Amino acid sequence: HHRGEKGGRDHTREARDPRTPAHSMALSLRRTAAMAFRANSPMPAPSMAVRAMSAMPAQKQTYSERMAAKGLPVSPHVTIYAFPVVALSSITVRITGVLLSVGCTGIAGGALVGADVPAMMSTLGDMGALGYLAKFSVAFPVSYHFLGGCRHAVWDHMPEYVQNGAVEQASWALFGGSAVLTAAACAASLDPLPKVEKK
């Protein structure tokens, strides 16, 4: 086809051009029909498997389980490391303090209810091996906690001694001094004080 007059329109080219008004209207009608079809179509019912899975509560994994599943196990903690002597000596100071608190509370409670605590201690100390064990259970916490308190008092007033080497030496000295005092206390035997008769 040839163009007719100047400014005329080529109807064949207009029919093939997808941007013509007729083509746009046809696309709009198709979209409208497709949307209407989707709106009227029933939604498929969920399967029983999906319902069963949604009804079950999700099990929450721990941090260690999540890391193990990813191939990233948790780093080892203090249970696999050997404690340095400084840490052991510091922990022992606290343990002996707790033991002394419990022991003093028990002795005070016995005295309040009328028990003859000195006579009980004297009798217990004369019972052979059991007596040595009883003396040790008192002598070691007292001597160790006392010397540990002296060590911390020195560190508080002279912090220049708080160095790695000096602290380790002080810890060994604390264990050694407490052992000597405890052995001396267990070997000693004091006679009970004579009872004073009331007039």
Coordinates of C-alpha atoms in Angstrom, one line a residue:
H1 CA 0.0 0.0 0.0
H2 CA 1.1 3.5 -0.8
R3 CA 0.4 6.6 1.2
G4 CA -2.3 8.6 -0.4
E5 CA -2.4 12.3 0.2
K6 CA 0.3 14.1 2.2
G7 CA -0.5 13.7 5.9
G8 CA -2.6 10.5 5.2
R9 CA -2.4 7.4 7.4
D10 CA -1.1 3.9 6.5
H11 CA -3.8 1.6 7.8
T12 CA -1.8 -1.5 7.3
R13 CA 1.1 -0.3 9.4
E14 CA -1.4 0.9 12.1
A15 CA -3.0 -2.5 12.3
R16 CA 0.5 -4.2 12.8
D17 CA 1.7 -1.7 15.4
P18 CA 1.1 -3.1 18.9
R19 CA 0.9 0.4 20.3
T20 CA -2.3 1.2 18.5
P21 CA -5.5 2.0 20.5
A22 CA -7.2 -1.1 19.2
H23 CA -4.4 -3.4 20.4
S24 CA -4.2 -1.7 23.9
M25 CA -7.9 -2.1 24.3
A26 CA -7.7 -5.8 23.5
L27 CA -4.9 -6.3 26.1
S28 CA -7.0 -4.5 28.7
L29 CA -9.9 -6.8 28.1
R30 CA -7.8 -9.9 28.4
R31 CA -6.3 -8.7 31.7
T32 CA -9.8 -7.9 33.0
A33 CA -11.1 -11.3 32.1
A34 CA -8.1 -13.1 33.6
M35 CA -8.6 -11.2 36.9
A36 CA -12.3 -12.0 37.0
F37 CA -11.5 -15.7 36.4
R38 CA -9.1 -15.8 39.3
A39 CA -11.5 -14.0 41.6
N40 CA -14.3 -16.5 40.9
S41 CA -12.0 -19.6 41.1
P42 CA -12.1 -21.4 44.5
M43 CA -8.8 -21.5 46.5
P44 CA -7.3 -25.0 46.9
A45 CA -7.8 -26.4 50.4
P46 CA -4.6 -26.8 52.4
S47 CA -3.3 -30.4 52.7
M48 CA -3.5 -32.3 55.9
A49 CA 0.3 -32.4 56.1
V50 CA 0.5 -28.6 56.1
R51 CA -2.1 -28.4 58.8
A52 CA -0.4 -31.1 60.9
M53 CA 3.0 -29.3 60.6
S54 CA 1.5 -25.9 61.5
A55 CA -0.2 -27.4 64.5
M56 CA 3.0 -28.8 66.0
P57 CA 5.1 -26.2 68.0
A58 CA 8.6 -25.7 66.7
Q59 CA 11.3 -27.1 68.9
K60 CA 13.8 -24.4 69.9
Q61 CA 17.3 -25.6 69.6
T62 CA 20.0 -24.5 72.0
Y63 CA 23.0 -22.5 71.0
S64 CA 25.3 -25.5 71.1
E65 CA 22.9 -27.5 68.9
R66 CA 22.6 -24.8 66.3
M67 CA 26.4 -24.4 66.2
A68 CA 26.9 -28.2 66.0
A69 CA 24.4 -28.4 63.1
K70 CA 26.4 -25.7 61.2
G71 CA 29.6 -27.5 61.8
L72 CA 30.8 -24.8 64.2
P73 CA 31.1 -26.5 67.7
V74 CA 31.3 -24.3 70.7
S75 CA 34.8 -23.5 71.9
P76 CA 36.0 -25.5 74.9
H77 CA 35.6 -23.8 78.3
V78 CA 37.3 -23.9 81.7
T79 CA 36.6 -27.6 82.3
I80 CA 39.4 -28.7 80.0
Y81 CA 42.0 -26.2 81.2
A82 CA 44.3 -26.7 84.1
F83 CA 43.8 -23.9 86.7
P84 CA 46.9 -21.9 87.5
V85 CA 48.1 -21.9 91.1
V86 CA 47.0 -18.3 91.5
A87 CA 43.4 -19.2 90.7
L88 CA 43.4 -22.2 92.9
S89 CA 44.8 -20.2 95.8
S90 CA 42.2 -17.5 95.4
I91 CA 39.3 -20.0 95.1
T92 CA 40.6 -21.7 98.3
V93 CA 40.5 -18.5 100.2
R94 CA 36.8 -18.2 99.4
I95 CA 36.0 -21.8 100.2
T96 CA 37.7 -21.6 103.6
G97 CA 35.8 -18.5 104.4
V98 CA 32.5 -20.2 103.7
L99 CA 33.6 -23.2 105.8
L100 CA 34.5 -21.0 108.7
S101 CA 31.2 -19.2 108.5
V102 CA 29.3 -22.4 108.6
G103 CA 31.4 -23.9 111.4
C104 CA 31.2 -20.8 113.6
T105 CA 27.4 -20.6 113.1
G106 CA 27.1 -24.3 114.1
I107 CA 29.3 -23.8 117.3
A108 CA 27.3 -20.7 118.2
G109 CA 24.0 -22.5 117.7
G110 CA 25.2 -25.4 119.9
A111 CA 26.2 -23.0 122.7
L112 CA 22.9 -21.2 122.5
V113 CA 21.0 -24.4 123.1
G114 CA 23.1 -25.3 126.1
A115 CA 25.7 -27.7 124.7
D116 CA 29.1 -27.9 126.3
V117 CA 31.1 -27.0 123.2
P118 CA 34.7 -27.0 124.8
A119 CA 34.1 -30.5 126.3
M120 CA 32.8 -31.7 122.9
M121 CA 35.9 -30.4 121.1
S122 CA 38.2 -31.9 123.7
T123 CA 36.6 -35.3 123.5
L124 CA 36.6 -35.2 119.7
G125 CA 40.3 -34.2 119.6
D126 CA 41.3 -37.3 121.7
M127 CA 39.7 -39.8 119.4
G128 CA 42.8 -40.9 117.5
A129 CA 42.6 -40.6 113.7
L130 CA 39.2 -39.0 113.9
G131 CA 40.6 -36.4 116.2
Y132 CA 43.4 -35.5 113.8
L133 CA 40.8 -35.1 111.0
A134 CA 38.7 -32.9 113.3
K135 CA 41.7 -30.7 114.1
F136 CA 42.6 -30.5 110.4
S137 CA 39.0 -29.4 109.5
V138 CA 39.4 -26.5 111.9
A139 CA 43.1 -25.7 111.6
F140 CA 43.5 -25.6 107.8
P141 CA 40.6 -23.2 107.1
V142 CA 41.6 -20.9 109.9
S143 CA 45.3 -20.8 109.0
Y144 CA 44.8 -20.6 105.2
H145 CA 42.1 -17.9 105.4
F146 CA 44.2 -15.8 107.8
L147 CA 47.3 -16.0 105.6
G148 CA 45.2 -15.3 102.5
G149 CA 43.8 -12.2 104.1
C150 CA 47.3 -11.1 105.0
R151 CA 48.4 -11.6 101.4
H152 CA 45.5 -9.5 100.0
A153 CA 46.2 -6.8 102.6
V154 CA 49.8 -6.6 101.3
W155 CA 48.6 -6.4 97.7
D156 CA 46.1 -3.7 98.5
H157 CA 48.8 -1.5 100.1
M158 CA 51.6 -2.4 97.7
P159 CA 50.1 -3.1 94.3
E160 CA 53.6 -3.1 92.7
Y161 CA 53.9 -6.7 94.0
V162 CA 50.9 -7.8 91.9
Q163 CA 53.0 -9.2 89.1
N164 CA 52.7 -12.6 87.4
G165 CA 55.9 -14.1 88.9
A166 CA 55.4 -12.5 92.4
V167 CA 51.7 -13.5 92.6
E168 CA 52.6 -17.2 91.7
Q169 CA 55.3 -17.3 94.3
A170 CA 52.9 -15.8 96.9
S171 CA 50.4 -18.5 96.1
W172 CA 52.8 -21.3 96.6
A173 CA 54.0 -19.7 99.9
L174 CA 50.4 -19.5 101.0
F175 CA 49.8 -23.2 100.5
G176 CA 53.1 -24.1 102.1
G177 CA 52.6 -21.8 105.2
S178 CA 49.1 -23.1 105.7
A179 CA 50.3 -26.7 105.6
V180 CA 53.0 -26.0 108.2
L181 CA 50.6 -24.2 110.5
T182 CA 47.9 -26.9 110.1
A183 CA 50.4 -29.8 110.8
A184 CA 51.6 -28.0 113.9
A185 CA 48.0 -27.4 115.1
C186 CA 47.1 -31.1 114.5
A187 CA 50.2 -32.3 116.4
A188 CA 49.5 -30.1 119.4
S189 CA 47.3 -31.2 122.1
L190 CA 45.9 -28.6 124.6
D191 CA 44.5 -29.6 127.9
P192 CA 41.0 -28.3 128.5
L193 CA 40.7 -25.4 130.8
P194 CA 39.7 -26.4 134.4
K195 CA 36.2 -25.7 135.3
V196 CA 35.7 -22.9 137.8
E197 CA 33.4 -23.9 140.6
K198 CA 30.8 -21.4 141.5
K199 CA 30.6 -20.4 145.1

